[in-house]
Amino acid sequence: MIFTYQRTVRFPDTDAAGVVYFANSLSICHEAYEESLRQSGINIKTFFTHPSVAFPIVHANVDFLRPMYCGDDLMISLIPQKISVDKFNIAYEITVNEVMVAKAMTRHVCIDVNSRSKQELPDEIIFWLETNRRDAEGAERRKSREEIM
Amino acid sequence: MIFTYQRTVRFPDTDAAGVVYFANSLSICHEAYEESLRQSGINIKTFFTHPSVAFPIVHANVDFLRPMYCGDDLMISLIPQKISVDKFNIAYEITVNEVMVAKAMTRHVCIDVNSRSKQELPDEIIFWLETNRRDAEGAERRKSREEIM
Amino acid sequence: MIFTYQRTVRFPDTDAAGVVYFANSLSICHEAYEESLRQSGINIKTFFTHPSVAFPIVHANVDFLRPMYCGDDLMISLIPQKISVDKFNIAYEITVNEVMVAKAMTRHVCIDVNSRSKQELPDEIIFWLETNRRDAEGAERRKSREEIM
Amino acid sequence: MIFTYQRTVRFPDTDAAGVVYFANSLSICHEAYEESLRQSGINIKTFFTHPSVAFPIVHANVDFLRPMYCGDDLMISLIPQKISVDKFNIAYEITVNEVMVAKAMTRHVCIDVNSRSKQELPDEIIFWLETNRRDAEGAERRKSREEIM
């Protein structure tokens, strides 16, 4: 199963155009990443509050297909992928009632917070990457089989 | 039962002090209000997206007892109270592991959006106020009985 | 002269009601506080980024008199006041074209960040409090004299 | 001259990692866009508050080169480019002390808000695009000449 995170659009997510403010949709994707880490057994407080090792975002992109409104129930799916010894990507898809409304991607680099120099991904992140990757590949294989039959 | 809303603290809620940014705690309370309206049968999209009748906040206050950290599981309880034909208050309490971390209050006035003049609270809000009020009073009575026994 | 901070309302400040989201008005007040500290000679980066001494907000309140729209030019005036050896308040008034649109207050407590125990206000904050207080009192005296004449 | 917008990093822009939260850097770019529209003579309130014609973002991307800290003075430069009769891009560069810290891009589509169907860019946007484009090209020509000499 691909990891998915359910999130209702709230009033503070919106702007005067009456829809989710574009940059807030990236924050909603980040929430999915946080929840995925938590379900992998990572302590979120330690991970995000003044850690010694961090995973800052060095690139992000997002495509908007349809507007999202206050009260919409979003499903955010997430597939992470290891890129190198010190980098990973996360691909996100946001759907409402099974219709895709946005796609996004973030790239993260592992750094030592004090020196801000790159360092190798630690074991807990390798474990999270492999577990989610395997789950995503399993889901894709099942989907292919269903399409063949 | 008093209405309660569960909410995990997310990274974008925090600031460089490593805790929830003070104004964001009011947004978290507002989310509880939105969820409470939804569970009362109100259409959230219609209610908050360019409505003809709105309930803007004319006063808010908040007291912080302890810091909230990324990953904390917040429980937000909410008790609304009708103040007059066109006004209501909402009292919020935020707890983490049953320890209170913040208390807040918002006051809302019912207005016609085009003229921005006050108008009487509509039926769906009266229903929401009465249901939540009765539930809160029931919870308090039960609590008093338990303390006597 | 009372310290004032000019700030244009931006699109991300707004919500689907088409006006500044209520909690964001407190963030705008906080910006005025930051600018006031900077003009007092305080290093903002050191002050707000993982400091050893911090001034968390323990209480905030705000009253909204009129809506604020995207593009509005806000003037935020700020008067701080020492409350005790380890506490101060800040009173804010937000005006648009000299018409008051909101009033707010924040209360700050000085703490040692590691122990989170209270400690005495440091010299640079005492200096900031006294300078702004004196400026505010001067402005009020001038205003009273003008009203008499 | 390329259009530039000055913006100090404020505390609410930051997260528990002590730097600007990644999605907030896109909001800061959007502020530069708003200021550029205003300086072109466009009424910002009308443009962004429940308009009949809007320019929603259909794509955004951002690269982060260095962290931004509370108190940093950002310079955001902006170059818009017409892509077709109903689309334009905006390229942003954020620098601190003349060192680039982030680059971003947003793509906007012109729509009729009620039908959400595409429509041709209106005159005031064409004027804004041409003025900023010409200014950017002039700046590049001057730079090229200086490099030759």
PDB file of C-alpha atoms in Angstrom, chain B residues 76-125:
ATOM      1  CA  ILE B  76      -8.821  20.842  21.836  1.00  0.00           C
ATOM      2  CA  SER B  77     -12.149  21.055  23.697  1.00  0.00           C
ATOM      3  CA  LEU B  78     -14.690  23.648  22.647  1.00  0.00           C
ATOM      4  CA  ILE B  79     -17.722  25.168  24.406  1.00  0.00           C
ATOM      5  CA  PRO B  80     -19.743  27.773  22.487  1.00  0.00           C
ATOM      6  CA  GLN B  81     -22.151  30.164  24.200  1.00  0.00           C
ATOM      7  CA  LYS B  82     -24.803  32.466  22.745  1.00  0.00           C
ATOM      8  CA  ILE B  83     -24.289  36.043  24.006  1.00  0.00           C
ATOM      9  CA  SER B  84     -27.095  37.894  22.223  1.00  0.00           C
ATOM     10  CA  VAL B  85     -29.285  37.583  19.110  1.00  0.00           C
ATOM     11  CA  ASP B  86     -26.270  38.278  16.871  1.00  0.00           C
ATOM     12  CA  LYS B  87     -23.213  37.190  18.917  1.00  0.00           C
ATOM     13  CA  PHE B  88     -21.616  34.085  20.391  1.00  0.00           C
ATOM     14  CA  ASN B  89     -18.409  33.187  22.238  1.00  0.00           C
ATOM     15  CA  ILE B  90     -16.352  30.015  21.986  1.00  0.00           C
ATOM     16  CA  ALA B  91     -14.167  28.855  24.901  1.00  0.00           C
ATOM     17  CA  TYR B  92     -11.281  26.513  24.024  1.00  0.00           C
ATOM     18  CA  GLU B  93      -8.923  24.439  26.152  1.00  0.00           C
ATOM     19  CA  ILE B  94      -5.874  22.722  24.677  1.00  0.00           C
ATOM     20  CA  THR B  95      -4.384  19.773  26.567  1.00  0.00           C
ATOM     21  CA  VAL B  96      -1.445  17.412  25.942  1.00  0.00           C
ATOM     22  CA  ASN B  97      -1.589  14.137  27.881  1.00  0.00           C
ATOM     23  CA  GLU B  98      -4.417  15.654  29.977  1.00  0.00           C
ATOM     24  CA  VAL B  99      -2.239  18.609  31.038  1.00  0.00           C
ATOM     25  CA  MET B 100      -3.610  21.995  30.001  1.00  0.00           C
ATOM     26  CA  VAL B 101      -1.201  23.901  27.743  1.00  0.00           C
ATOM     27  CA  ALA B 102      -3.401  26.789  26.541  1.00  0.00           C
ATOM     28  CA  LYS B 103      -6.841  28.381  26.959  1.00  0.00           C
ATOM     29  CA  ALA B 104      -8.451  30.646  24.407  1.00  0.00           C
ATOM     30  CA  MET B 105     -11.667  32.473  23.582  1.00  0.00           C
ATOM     31  CA  THR B 106     -13.108  33.926  20.385  1.00  0.00           C
ATOM     32  CA  ARG B 107     -16.173  36.198  20.021  1.00  0.00           C
ATOM     33  CA  HIS B 108     -18.115  36.086  16.766  1.00  0.00           C
ATOM     34  CA  VAL B 109     -20.684  38.526  15.356  1.00  0.00           C
ATOM     35  CA  CYS B 110     -23.188  37.536  12.692  1.00  0.00           C
ATOM     36  CA  ILE B 111     -23.146  39.908   9.723  1.00  0.00           C
ATOM     37  CA  ASP B 112     -24.588  40.292   6.263  1.00  0.00           C
ATOM     38  CA  VAL B 113     -21.414  40.129   4.174  1.00  0.00           C
ATOM     39  CA  ASN B 114     -22.429  42.704   1.557  1.00  0.00           C
ATOM     40  CA  SER B 115     -23.599  45.449   3.889  1.00  0.00           C
ATOM     41  CA  ARG B 116     -21.368  44.268   6.807  1.00  0.00           C
ATOM     42  CA  SER B 117     -24.319  45.100   9.119  1.00  0.00           C
ATOM     43  CA  LYS B 118     -25.201  42.846  12.059  1.00  0.00           C
ATOM     44  CA  GLN B 119     -27.991  40.323  11.676  1.00  0.00           C
ATOM     45  CA  GLU B 120     -29.631  37.615  13.751  1.00  0.00           C
ATOM     46  CA  LEU B 121     -27.945  34.241  14.105  1.00  0.00           C
ATOM     47  CA  PRO B 122     -29.449  31.797  11.561  1.00  0.00           C
ATOM     48  CA  ASP B 123     -31.150  28.536  12.585  1.00  0.00           C
ATOM     49  CA  GLU B 124     -28.212  26.222  11.805  1.00  0.00           C
ATOM     50  CA  ILE B 125     -25.976  28.204  14.170  1.00  0.00           C
TER      51      ILE B 125
END
